[in-house]
GROMACS .gro file of C-alpha atoms in nm:
model
  512
    1MET     CA    1  -0.690  -2.618  -0.881
    2ALA     CA    2  -0.606  -2.296  -0.699
    3THR     CA    3  -0.833  -2.381  -0.409
    4ASP     CA    4  -0.669  -2.722  -0.370
    5VAL     CA    5  -0.317  -2.578  -0.367
    6LEU     CA    6  -0.390  -2.284  -0.141
    7THR     CA    7  -0.528  -2.476   0.152
    8ARG     CA    8  -0.473  -2.319   0.494
    9PRO     CA    9  -0.214  -2.497   0.711
   10THR     CA   10  -0.333  -2.717   0.996
   11ILE     CA   11  -0.233  -2.585   1.338
   12ILE     CA   12  -0.159  -2.840   1.610
   13GLY     CA   13  -0.104  -2.661   1.939
   14SER     CA   14   0.181  -2.419   1.889
   15ALA     CA   15   0.334  -2.621   1.608
   16THR     CA   16   0.229  -2.604   1.245
   17ARG     CA   17   0.222  -2.867   0.976
   18ALA     CA   18   0.329  -2.613   0.719
   19LYS     CA   19   0.188  -2.611   0.369
   20VAL     CA   20   0.432  -2.563   0.082
   21TYR     CA   21   0.318  -2.292  -0.159
   22LYS     CA   22   0.451  -2.281  -0.513
   23ASN     CA   23   0.491  -2.003  -0.766
   24PHE     CA   24   0.189  -1.942  -0.988
   25ILE     CA   25   0.309  -1.918  -1.350
   26ASP     CA   26   0.094  -1.957  -1.661
   27GLY     CA   27  -0.187  -2.106  -1.457
   28GLU     CA   28   0.036  -2.375  -1.300
   29TRP     CA   29   0.181  -2.412  -0.951
   30LEU     CA   30   0.555  -2.459  -0.993
   31GLU     CA   31   0.854  -2.502  -0.767
   32ALA     CA   32   1.132  -2.244  -0.797
   33SER     CA   33   1.411  -2.319  -1.042
   34THR     CA   34   1.657  -2.269  -0.756
   35GLY     CA   35   1.516  -2.561  -0.558
   36GLU     CA   36   1.517  -2.337  -0.249
   37THR     CA   37   1.237  -2.230  -0.015
   38PHE     CA   38   1.189  -2.002   0.284
   39GLU     CA   39   0.960  -2.007   0.586
   40ASN     CA   40   0.685  -1.757   0.656
   41ARG     CA   41   0.655  -1.738   1.036
   42SER     CA   42   0.416  -1.539   1.251
   43PRO     CA   43   0.580  -1.231   1.405
   44ALA     CA   44   0.358  -1.275   1.712
   45ASP     CA   45   0.464  -1.636   1.767
   46THR     CA   46   0.762  -1.752   1.566
   47ARG     CA   47   0.679  -2.114   1.647
   48ASP     CA   48   0.383  -2.077   1.408
   49VAL     CA   49   0.501  -2.152   1.053
   50VAL     CA   50   0.233  -1.999   0.830
   51GLY     CA   51   0.373  -2.159   0.516
   52ILE     CA   52   0.679  -2.249   0.315
   53PHE     CA   53   0.732  -2.046  -0.003
   54GLN     CA   54   0.958  -2.061  -0.305
   55LYS     CA   55   1.288  -1.873  -0.293
   56SER     CA   56   1.286  -1.791  -0.661
   57GLY     CA   57   1.546  -1.659  -0.902
   58LYS     CA   58   1.583  -1.493  -1.241
   59ASP     CA   59   1.475  -1.803  -1.436
   60ASP     CA   60   1.142  -1.800  -1.254
   61VAL     CA   61   1.096  -1.433  -1.334
   62ASP     CA   62   1.174  -1.504  -1.700
   63ALA     CA   63   0.914  -1.782  -1.710
   64ALA     CA   64   0.651  -1.560  -1.550
   65MET     CA   65   0.724  -1.273  -1.790
   66THR     CA   66   0.700  -1.506  -2.088
   67ALA     CA   67   0.364  -1.635  -1.965
   68ALA     CA   68   0.232  -1.283  -1.908
   69LYS     CA   69   0.350  -1.164  -2.247
   70SER     CA   70   0.180  -1.458  -2.419
   71ALA     CA   71  -0.146  -1.409  -2.223
   72PHE     CA   72  -0.153  -1.039  -2.311
   73ARG     CA   73  -0.221  -1.115  -2.677
   74LYS     CA   74  -0.565  -1.255  -2.595
   75TRP     CA   75  -0.646  -1.073  -2.270
   76ARG     CA   76  -0.618  -0.725  -2.426
   77LEU     CA   77  -0.891  -0.825  -2.676
   78VAL     CA   78  -1.140  -0.928  -2.407
   79PRO     CA   79  -1.391  -0.640  -2.376
   80ALA     CA   80  -1.322  -0.431  -2.067
   81PRO     CA   81  -1.673  -0.490  -1.922
   82LYS     CA   82  -1.609  -0.866  -1.943
   83ARG     CA   83  -1.272  -0.831  -1.773
   84ALA     CA   84  -1.443  -0.628  -1.503
   85GLU     CA   85  -1.717  -0.886  -1.448
   86LEU     CA   86  -1.448  -1.135  -1.351
   87VAL     CA   87  -1.314  -0.888  -1.094
   88TYR     CA   88  -1.665  -0.844  -0.957
   89ARG     CA   89  -1.701  -1.220  -0.914
   90ALA     CA   90  -1.370  -1.225  -0.728
   91ALA     CA   91  -1.507  -0.961  -0.489
   92GLU     CA   92  -1.802  -1.186  -0.411
   93ILE     CA   93  -1.567  -1.479  -0.346
   94LEU     CA   94  -1.350  -1.267  -0.116
   95MET     CA   95  -1.659  -1.167   0.080
   96GLU     CA   96  -1.728  -1.534   0.146
   97ARG     CA   97  -1.367  -1.594   0.252
   98LYS     CA   98  -1.314  -1.271   0.444
   99GLU     CA   99  -1.268  -1.423   0.788
  100GLU     CA  100  -1.035  -1.697   0.664
  101CYS     CA  101  -0.822  -1.445   0.475
  102SER     CA  102  -0.818  -1.209   0.774
  103ARG     CA  103  -0.693  -1.478   1.010
  104ASP     CA  104  -0.425  -1.581   0.762
  105MET     CA  105  -0.313  -1.220   0.741
  106THR     CA  106  -0.300  -1.170   1.117
  107ARG     CA  107  -0.087  -1.482   1.148
  108GLU     CA  108   0.164  -1.375   0.882
  109MET     CA  109   0.168  -0.997   0.932
  110GLY     CA  110   0.078  -0.956   1.299
  111LYS     CA  111  -0.176  -0.675   1.297
  112ILE     CA  112  -0.494  -0.731   1.492
  113LEU     CA  113  -0.798  -0.903   1.343
  114LYS     CA  114  -1.003  -0.584   1.328
  115GLU     CA  115  -0.736  -0.435   1.103
  116THR     CA  116  -0.683  -0.740   0.884
  117ARG     CA  117  -1.058  -0.758   0.829
  118GLY     CA  118  -1.032  -0.399   0.712
  119ASP     CA  119  -0.740  -0.490   0.484
  120VAL     CA  120  -0.941  -0.767   0.317
  121GLN     CA  121  -1.243  -0.537   0.295
  122GLU     CA  122  -1.029  -0.279   0.119
  123ALA     CA  123  -0.941  -0.539  -0.144
  124ILE     CA  124  -1.311  -0.620  -0.179
  125ASP     CA  125  -1.398  -0.251  -0.213
  126THR     CA  126  -1.123  -0.206  -0.472
  127ALA     CA  127  -1.261  -0.500  -0.668
  128TYR     CA  128  -1.614  -0.359  -0.668
  129TYR     CA  129  -1.489  -0.015  -0.769
  130MET     CA  130  -1.261  -0.140  -1.046
  131ALA     CA  131  -1.538  -0.367  -1.174
  132GLY     CA  132  -1.735  -0.050  -1.241
  133GLU     CA  133  -1.440   0.107  -1.419
  134GLY     CA  134  -1.469  -0.164  -1.683
  135ARG     CA  135  -1.769   0.028  -1.818
  136ARG     CA  136  -1.624   0.373  -1.745
  137MET     CA  137  -1.287   0.388  -1.914
  138PHE     CA  138  -1.398   0.705  -2.080
  139GLY     CA  139  -1.198   0.892  -2.340
  140PRO     CA  140  -1.275   1.234  -2.486
  141THR     CA  141  -1.441   1.292  -2.820
  142THR     CA  142  -1.376   1.637  -2.955
  143PRO     CA  143  -1.467   1.840  -3.263
  144SER     CA  144  -1.211   1.831  -3.541
  145GLU     CA  145  -1.082   2.157  -3.682
  146LEU     CA  146  -1.157   2.022  -4.032
  147PRO     CA  147  -1.494   1.936  -4.187
  148ASN     CA  148  -1.610   1.576  -4.219
  149LYS     CA  149  -1.354   1.450  -3.971
  150PHE     CA  150  -1.407   1.279  -3.634
  151ALA     CA  151  -1.157   1.296  -3.348
  152MET     CA  152  -1.135   1.102  -3.020
  153ALA     CA  153  -0.892   0.953  -2.769
  154VAL     CA  154  -0.916   0.598  -2.634
  155ARG     CA  155  -0.741   0.413  -2.352
  156GLN     CA  156  -0.527   0.113  -2.435
  157PRO     CA  157  -0.339  -0.133  -2.212
  158LEU     CA  158   0.036  -0.109  -2.161
  159GLY     CA  159   0.132  -0.478  -2.173
  160VAL     CA  160   0.309  -0.672  -1.899
  161CYS     CA  161   0.321  -0.498  -1.561
  162ALA     CA  162   0.576  -0.587  -1.290
  163MET     CA  163   0.457  -0.529  -0.934
  164ILE     CA  164   0.645  -0.531  -0.603
  165THR     CA  165   0.429  -0.504  -0.292
  166PRO     CA  166   0.498  -0.441   0.080
  167TRP     CA  167   0.420  -0.647   0.386
  168ASN     CA  168   0.205  -0.402   0.583
  169PHE     CA  169  -0.109  -0.422   0.367
  170PRO     CA  170  -0.052  -0.759   0.203
  171MET     CA  171  -0.389  -0.789   0.030
  172ALA     CA  172  -0.512  -0.430  -0.003
  173ILE     CA  173  -0.203  -0.296  -0.181
  174PRO     CA  174  -0.175  -0.590  -0.426
  175SER     CA  175  -0.543  -0.526  -0.507
  176TRP     CA  176  -0.463  -0.160  -0.580
  177LYS     CA  177  -0.215  -0.277  -0.841
  178LEU     CA  178  -0.351  -0.600  -0.986
  179LEU     CA  179  -0.719  -0.512  -1.025
  180PRO     CA  180  -0.697  -0.186  -1.222
  181ALA     CA  181  -0.416  -0.336  -1.429
  182ILE     CA  182  -0.619  -0.635  -1.547
  183VAL     CA  183  -0.938  -0.431  -1.596
  184CYS     CA  184  -0.736  -0.208  -1.830
  185GLY     CA  185  -0.628  -0.518  -2.023
  186ASN     CA  186  -0.275  -0.568  -1.892
  187THR     CA  187  -0.115  -0.887  -1.763
  188CYS     CA  188   0.091  -0.900  -1.446
  189VAL     CA  189   0.385  -1.051  -1.264
  190ILE     CA  190   0.377  -0.978  -0.891
  191LYS     CA  191   0.633  -1.031  -0.617
  192PRO     CA  192   0.468  -1.017  -0.275
  193ALA     CA  193   0.675  -0.917   0.027
  194GLN     CA  194   0.866  -1.217   0.160
  195ASP     CA  195   0.720  -1.156   0.508
  196THR     CA  196   0.358  -1.180   0.391
  197PRO     CA  197   0.314  -1.375   0.068
  198LEU     CA  198   0.006  -1.578   0.168
  199SER     CA  199  -0.235  -1.283   0.154
  200THR     CA  200  -0.142  -1.216  -0.209
  201PHE     CA  201  -0.195  -1.585  -0.285
  202ASN     CA  202  -0.541  -1.562  -0.125
  203LEU     CA  203  -0.629  -1.262  -0.344
  204VAL     CA  204  -0.512  -1.433  -0.662
  205ARG     CA  205  -0.687  -1.754  -0.563
  206ALA     CA  206  -1.017  -1.561  -0.560
  207LEU     CA  207  -0.943  -1.424  -0.908
  208VAL     CA  208  -0.853  -1.768  -1.042
  209ASP     CA  209  -1.168  -1.919  -0.893
  210ALA     CA  210  -1.362  -1.636  -1.058
  211GLY     CA  211  -1.234  -1.748  -1.399
  212LEU     CA  212  -0.907  -1.563  -1.456
  213PRO     CA  213  -0.735  -1.707  -1.767
  214LYS     CA  214  -0.390  -1.857  -1.728
  215GLY     CA  215  -0.097  -1.623  -1.754
  216VAL     CA  216  -0.291  -1.303  -1.681
  217ILE     CA  217  -0.154  -1.290  -1.325
  218ASN     CA  218   0.165  -1.467  -1.221
  219ILE     CA  219   0.315  -1.484  -0.870
  220VAL     CA  220   0.687  -1.522  -0.808
  221THR     CA  221   0.794  -1.528  -0.443
  222GLY     CA  222   1.139  -1.454  -0.310
  223PHE     CA  223   1.370  -1.169  -0.219
  224GLY     CA  224   1.440  -0.832  -0.372
  225SER     CA  225   1.781  -0.889  -0.526
  226SER     CA  226   1.692  -1.225  -0.685
  227VAL     CA  227   1.332  -1.151  -0.792
  228GLY     CA  228   1.257  -0.779  -0.766
  229GLY     CA  229   1.569  -0.674  -0.957
  230PRO     CA  230   1.515  -0.906  -1.255
  231MET     CA  231   1.148  -0.800  -1.267
  232THR     CA  232   1.218  -0.428  -1.292
  233GLU     CA  233   1.495  -0.480  -1.547
  234HIS     CA  234   1.310  -0.732  -1.762
  235PRO     CA  235   1.272  -0.618  -2.125
  236ASP     CA  236   0.915  -0.753  -2.150
  237ALA     CA  237   0.789  -0.543  -1.857
  238ARG     CA  238   0.632  -0.223  -1.987
  239ALA     CA  239   0.541  -0.086  -1.645
  240VAL     CA  240   0.672  -0.122  -1.290
  241SER     CA  241   0.476  -0.047  -0.973
  242LEU     CA  242   0.651  -0.044  -0.635
  243THR     CA  243   0.527   0.031  -0.287
  244GLY     CA  244   0.825   0.039  -0.054
  245SER     CA  245   1.100   0.251   0.095
  246THR     CA  246   1.239   0.564  -0.064
  247GLU     CA  247   1.583   0.400  -0.087
  248VAL     CA  248   1.447   0.103  -0.283
  249GLY     CA  249   1.233   0.340  -0.491
  250ARG     CA  250   1.542   0.523  -0.614
  251VAL     CA  251   1.696   0.195  -0.728
  252VAL     CA  252   1.377   0.074  -0.900
  253GLY     CA  253   1.309   0.411  -1.063
  254THR     CA  254   1.661   0.427  -1.202
  255ALA     CA  255   1.639   0.072  -1.339
  256ALA     CA  256   1.301   0.138  -1.501
  257ALA     CA  257   1.421   0.462  -1.659
  258LYS     CA  258   1.697   0.285  -1.849
  259SER     CA  259   1.444   0.113  -2.075
  260PHE     CA  260   1.175   0.386  -2.055
  261LYS     CA  261   0.931   0.175  -1.855
  262ARG     CA  262   0.636   0.350  -1.700
  263CYS     CA  263   0.709   0.350  -1.326
  264SER     CA  264   0.488   0.419  -1.024
  265LEU     CA  265   0.662   0.464  -0.689
  266GLU     CA  266   0.471   0.493  -0.360
  267LEU     CA  267   0.738   0.539  -0.097
  268GLY     CA  268   0.799   0.669   0.254
  269GLY     CA  269   0.628   0.918   0.480
  270LYS     CA  270   0.678   1.115   0.801
  271ASN     CA  271   0.326   1.234   0.849
  272PRO     CA  272   0.226   1.533   1.061
  273MET     CA  273  -0.094   1.579   1.259
  274ILE     CA  274  -0.155   1.937   1.372
  275VAL     CA  275  -0.368   2.005   1.682
  276LEU     CA  276  -0.472   2.367   1.739
  277ASP     CA  277  -0.596   2.526   2.062
  278ASP     CA  278  -0.958   2.520   1.943
  279ALA     CA  279  -0.957   2.149   1.850
  280ASN     CA  280  -1.194   1.892   1.994
  281LEU     CA  281  -0.926   1.747   2.219
  282ASP     CA  282  -1.109   1.421   2.287
  283LEU     CA  283  -1.130   1.358   1.914
  284ALA     CA  284  -0.768   1.460   1.857
  285ILE     CA  285  -0.641   1.225   2.130
  286GLU     CA  286  -0.821   0.928   1.980
  287GLY     CA  287  -0.709   1.027   1.632
  288GLY     CA  288  -0.347   1.059   1.740
  289LEU     CA  289  -0.359   0.725   1.920
  290TRP     CA  290  -0.503   0.545   1.617
  291GLY     CA  291  -0.276   0.725   1.372
  292ALA     CA  292   0.040   0.654   1.572
  293PHE     CA  293  -0.019   0.299   1.690
  294GLY     CA  294  -0.261   0.147   1.439
  295THR     CA  295  -0.081  -0.134   1.252
  296THR     CA  296   0.191  -0.093   1.518
  297GLY     CA  297   0.290   0.229   1.343
  298GLN     CA  298   0.387   0.025   1.037
  299ARG     CA  299   0.208   0.237   0.778
  300CYS     CA  300   0.351   0.481   0.528
  301THR     CA  301   0.064   0.707   0.644
  302ALA     CA  302   0.126   0.658   1.018
  303THR     CA  303   0.102   0.967   1.236
  304SER     CA  304   0.465   0.990   1.340
  305ARG     CA  305   0.470   1.363   1.428
  306ILE     CA  306   0.199   1.540   1.628
  307ILE     CA  307   0.243   1.917   1.621
  308VAL     CA  308   0.042   2.074   1.904
  309GLN     CA  309  -0.027   2.439   1.972
  310LYS     CA  310   0.121   2.546   2.306
  311GLY     CA  311  -0.213   2.636   2.463
  312VAL     CA  312  -0.317   2.270   2.476
  313TYR     CA  313   0.024   2.102   2.447
  314GLY     CA  314   0.060   2.004   2.812
  315GLU     CA  315  -0.287   1.854   2.838
  316PHE     CA  316  -0.252   1.674   2.505
  317VAL     CA  317   0.079   1.514   2.607
  318GLU     CA  318  -0.058   1.398   2.941
  319ARG     CA  319  -0.372   1.248   2.796
  320LEU     CA  320  -0.207   1.082   2.494
  321VAL     CA  321   0.056   0.923   2.719
  322ASP     CA  322  -0.212   0.793   2.952
  323ARG     CA  323  -0.401   0.633   2.662
  324ALA     CA  324  -0.083   0.488   2.509
  325LYS     CA  325   0.014   0.324   2.837
  326ARG     CA  326  -0.323   0.149   2.851
  327LEU     CA  327  -0.307  -0.002   2.501
  328LYS     CA  328  -0.311  -0.381   2.515
  329VAL     CA  329  -0.024  -0.533   2.318
  330GLY     CA  330  -0.021  -0.895   2.207
  331ASN     CA  331  -0.108  -1.154   1.946
  332GLY     CA  332  -0.358  -1.005   1.702
  333LEU     CA  333  -0.561  -1.327   1.697
  334ASP     CA  334  -0.682  -1.227   2.046
  335GLU     CA  335  -0.983  -1.001   1.984
  336SER     CA  336  -0.903  -0.793   2.294
  337VAL     CA  337  -0.555  -0.694   2.174
  338GLU     CA  338  -0.515  -0.337   2.043
  339MET     CA  339  -0.159  -0.345   1.901
  340GLY     CA  340   0.037  -0.632   1.754
  341PRO     CA  341   0.409  -0.699   1.700
  342ALA     CA  342   0.668  -0.555   1.468
  343ILE     CA  343   0.683  -0.749   1.142
  344ASN     CA  344   1.026  -0.905   1.207
  345GLU     CA  345   1.338  -0.889   1.420
  346ASN     CA  346   1.511  -0.629   1.203
  347GLN     CA  347   1.216  -0.390   1.221
  348LEU     CA  348   1.200  -0.432   1.599
  349LYS     CA  349   1.571  -0.352   1.623
  350THR     CA  350   1.516  -0.041   1.409
  351ASP     CA  351   1.231   0.075   1.634
  352LEU     CA  352   1.442   0.029   1.947
  353LYS     CA  353   1.741   0.201   1.782
  354TYR     CA  354   1.530   0.511   1.723
  355VAL     CA  355   1.425   0.512   2.086
  356GLU     CA  356   1.790   0.540   2.181
  357ILE     CA  357   1.846   0.807   1.915
  358GLY     CA  358   1.557   1.011   2.054
  359LYS     CA  359   1.687   0.990   2.410
  360ALA     CA  360   2.038   1.085   2.296
  361GLU     CA  361   1.901   1.387   2.108
  362GLY     CA  362   1.737   1.516   2.425
  363ALA     CA  363   1.372   1.435   2.358
  364ARG     CA  364   1.173   1.336   2.667
  365LEU     CA  365   1.062   0.972   2.666
  366LYS     CA  366   0.717   0.989   2.824
  367CYS     CA  367   0.620   0.624   2.791
  368GLY     CA  368   0.725   0.301   2.626
  369GLY     CA  369   1.053   0.247   2.452
  370ASN     CA  370   1.108  -0.103   2.589
  371ILE     CA  371   1.105  -0.445   2.428
  372LEU     CA  372   0.842  -0.690   2.548
  373ASP     CA  373   0.997  -1.036   2.559
  374ALA     CA  374   0.873  -1.214   2.869
  375GLY     CA  375   0.579  -1.445   2.923
  376GLU     CA  376   0.328  -1.432   2.641
  377PHE     CA  377   0.562  -1.206   2.441
  378ARG     CA  378   0.868  -1.432   2.442
  379TYR     CA  379   0.816  -1.580   2.096
  380GLY     CA  380   0.728  -1.256   1.916
  381TYR     CA  381   0.866  -0.915   1.817
  382PHE     CA  382   0.687  -0.686   2.061
  383MET     CA  383   0.761  -0.344   2.208
  384GLU     CA  384   0.568  -0.088   2.408
  385PRO     CA  385   0.382   0.201   2.243
  386THR     CA  386   0.630   0.487   2.265
  387VAL     CA  387   0.573   0.862   2.303
  388PHE     CA  388   0.842   1.131   2.295
  389ALA     CA  389   0.762   1.488   2.408
  390GLU     CA  390   0.952   1.818   2.380
  391VAL     CA  391   1.080   1.706   2.041
  392ASP     CA  392   1.267   1.956   1.828
  393ALA     CA  393   1.149   1.944   1.467
  394LYS     CA  394   1.508   1.897   1.346
  395MET     CA  395   1.575   1.585   1.554
  396ARG     CA  396   1.621   1.259   1.364
  397ILE     CA  397   1.315   1.106   1.530
  398ALA     CA  398   1.113   1.395   1.380
  399GLN     CA  399   1.274   1.373   1.036
  400GLU     CA  400   1.336   1.007   0.954
  401GLU     CA  401   1.075   0.739   0.887
  402ILE     CA  402   1.080   0.487   1.173
  403PHE     CA  403   0.791   0.260   1.068
  404GLY     CA  404   0.712   0.155   1.422
  405PRO     CA  405   0.505   0.253   1.728
  406VAL     CA  406   0.708   0.567   1.805
  407VAL     CA  407   0.548   0.913   1.791
  408SER     CA  408   0.705   1.256   1.843
  409LEU     CA  409   0.511   1.544   2.002
  410ILE     CA  410   0.630   1.886   1.885
  411PRO     CA  411   0.505   2.218   2.030
  412CYS     CA  412   0.414   2.505   1.797
  413GLU     CA  413   0.304   2.870   1.826
  414ASN     CA  414   0.020   2.886   1.573
  415LEU     CA  415  -0.107   2.736   1.247
  416GLU     CA  416   0.156   2.908   1.033
  417HIS     CA  417   0.433   2.777   1.257
  418ALA     CA  418   0.277   2.429   1.254
  419ILE     CA  419   0.262   2.421   0.873
  420GLU     CA  420   0.624   2.535   0.854
  421ILE     CA  421   0.725   2.244   1.079
  422ALA     CA  422   0.504   2.000   0.890
  423ASN     CA  423   0.650   2.094   0.551
  424ASN     CA  424   1.015   2.099   0.662
  425ILE     CA  425   1.058   1.731   0.582
  426GLU     CA  426   1.181   1.509   0.300
  427TYR     CA  427   0.843   1.341   0.256
  428GLY     CA  428   0.492   1.452   0.169
  429LEU     CA  429   0.238   1.170   0.189
  430SER     CA  430  -0.037   1.232   0.445
  431SER     CA  431  -0.123   1.517   0.683
  432ALA     CA  432  -0.397   1.611   0.928
  433LEU     CA  433  -0.535   1.915   1.108
  434TYR     CA  434  -0.765   1.929   1.409
  435THR     CA  435  -0.950   2.261   1.439
  436LYS     CA  436  -1.301   2.406   1.452
  437ASP     CA  437  -1.198   2.708   1.242
  438VAL     CA  438  -1.305   2.657   0.880
  439ASN     CA  439  -1.074   2.934   0.760
  440LYS     CA  440  -0.772   2.762   0.912
  441ALA     CA  441  -0.887   2.427   0.772
  442PHE     CA  442  -0.893   2.561   0.416
  443ALA     CA  443  -0.558   2.736   0.461
  444ALA     CA  444  -0.406   2.406   0.574
  445MET     CA  445  -0.559   2.217   0.282
  446ARG     CA  446  -0.392   2.467   0.051
  447ASP     CA  447  -0.054   2.498   0.223
  448LEU     CA  448   0.036   2.152   0.356
  449GLU     CA  449   0.281   1.982   0.120
  450ALA     CA  450   0.121   1.639   0.105
  451GLY     CA  451  -0.073   1.419  -0.131
  452ILE     CA  452  -0.345   1.369   0.132
  453THR     CA  453  -0.488   1.606   0.393
  454TYR     CA  454  -0.744   1.511   0.658
  455ILE     CA  455  -0.944   1.764   0.858
  456ASN     CA  456  -1.043   1.644   1.207
  457ALA     CA  457  -0.928   1.291   1.128
  458PRO     CA  458  -0.589   1.113   1.163
  459THR     CA  459  -0.341   1.066   0.881
  460ILE     CA  460  -0.453   0.708   0.809
  461GLY     CA  461  -0.772   0.576   0.651
  462ALA     CA  462  -0.766   0.609   0.270
  463GLU     CA  463  -1.074   0.526   0.060
  464VAL     CA  464  -1.031   0.326  -0.260
  465HIS     CA  465  -1.209   0.565  -0.497
  466LEU     CA  466  -0.974   0.857  -0.423
  467PRO     CA  467  -0.617   0.895  -0.552
  468PHE     CA  468  -0.347   0.778  -0.309
  469GLY     CA  469   0.011   0.899  -0.317
  470GLY     CA  470   0.238   1.183  -0.217
  471VAL     CA  471   0.485   1.452  -0.315
  472LYS     CA  472   0.857   1.509  -0.275
  473ALA     CA  473   1.047   1.191  -0.175
  474THR     CA  474   0.721   1.005  -0.119
  475GLY     CA  475   0.680   0.920  -0.486
  476ASN     CA  476   0.722   1.017  -0.847
  477GLY     CA  477   0.386   1.173  -0.919
  478HIS     CA  478   0.166   0.874  -1.003
  479ARG     CA  479  -0.133   0.779  -0.790
  480GLU     CA  480  -0.294   0.455  -0.683
  481GLY     CA  481  -0.666   0.418  -0.621
  482GLY     CA  482  -0.955   0.571  -0.810
  483ILE     CA  483  -0.907   0.712  -1.156
  484GLY     CA  484  -0.536   0.759  -1.079
  485ALA     CA  485  -0.486   0.384  -1.109
  486ILE     CA  486  -0.667   0.372  -1.444
  487ASP     CA  487  -0.448   0.657  -1.566
  488PHE     CA  488  -0.131   0.468  -1.475
  489TYR     CA  489  -0.231   0.130  -1.621
  490SER     CA  490  -0.357   0.264  -1.953
  491GLU     CA  491  -0.216   0.487  -2.224
  492TRP     CA  492  -0.386   0.722  -2.463
  493LYS     CA  493  -0.424   0.673  -2.835
  494ALA     CA  494  -0.559   0.961  -3.043
  495VAL     CA  495  -0.785   0.841  -3.328
  496TYR     CA  496  -0.887   1.044  -3.632
  497VAL     CA  497  -1.152   0.932  -3.882
  498ASP     CA  498  -1.165   1.141  -4.198
  499TYR     CA  499  -1.485   1.077  -4.395
  500SER     CA  500  -1.444   1.368  -4.640
  501ASP     CA  501  -1.309   1.134  -4.910
  502LYS     CA  502  -1.030   1.379  -4.990
  503LEU     CA  503  -0.686   1.464  -4.855
  504GLN     CA  504  -0.704   1.720  -4.574
  505LYS     CA  505  -0.378   1.853  -4.432
  506ALA     CA  506  -0.493   1.979  -4.094
  507GLN     CA  507  -0.335   2.317  -4.017
  508ILE     CA  508  -0.194   2.349  -4.370
  509ASP     CA  509  -0.545   2.347  -4.524
  510ARG     CA  510  -0.693   2.582  -4.269
  511VAL     CA  511  -0.874   2.879  -4.426
  512ASP     CA  512  -0.851   3.196  -4.213
   0.00000   0.00000   0.00000
């Protein structure tokens, strides 16, 4: 049934015969209770309607939560290795559909095909990894302090998990949340970003085709106030996972705390890349280019500040600007394009606003900063790759998350000065250092205030078997990916088996 409903739209020239996609609740495809829908249009060509989705409300959230709560009763009793085998089968299905899913994602999100293929591959990798965790949800066994007594701790599922995902990695990030959650025995209600819902549908379609029982995963599409709010406040949700802005994270975290829900927040970033005098400059240039302009700068891990030691600052600026000017911008469906559009009109306006802020603050605009709206760009949300030099670390463009193709180059005296600049920020997600000095590399790994540090690599490029997340205003301490995800989606139960056949009172009966 899922495959029949989630058929790709037929494109006729520049127009689209748009498919209507329904909510997925308790194994059924249902229209929203509101009777309203919204269009999902390509940010590269707004004439291309990717699909029409349900503009849902609280009643739809309630129905999805009820379905998930009911499904949890049986799903939690399915052995974890069996739950994981289903996830493995979904990975195999996604491999077969990788190109189709990638093209869907480029149409709805805008990033180039090479990147959307990587996004789908990340979901596949997550599925393979989490399938293995089904046989590795280890808990400690430990000696009891009393004779003839056995002690251990086991992992148990939480219950219904509410998930709110962003538009920039519309299949990878839902996979980070959904797959460990169901392997641990939870059931889920997910709200994909309204800009990119189809990629989440494609992920869930693979799981359904792999044999996922009804009600284990439910999709409710719509907007934050009408769907996201009721999800986080719902009494049946025992955990909430959000990837989004720091502002939204504060609201979600506060709402979850009122009913003591477990809450994972992966929020903003303003990531520094440090380049020292002894760095391989060719490597650092390419790393800075990819970190700053990959995904059009629309990553929480984007390299938005490059802190360069003064001995190579001038050369680095000149060479990075030259490379940025030569990046080909356009529709990501064109294999020769290197940078796609902003996700929507509001994000483009934000990017351009920060260009004006940077110029007003006195930073030197070295390239870019302009909208692209003529010719092939006229139906999309495009701007030039933008580089500011001579940026003071206290300027707004060096402090505030822009989430666009705008990078600030900041001069520094030495490593200690660079780390001081890097840490003097609200966020702490990703960081990078380019150097050939192993002593400096280890000092940076120790001293940079970030959840991730790369040595001789840019601030983007996480692997699924390592924990992902940050410090300070970037999150609330939980991690996605690897064992961090298993830790969040399971809780410990201590189990004691006393086979002494008599009452033992633990510390009270202890003989010194």
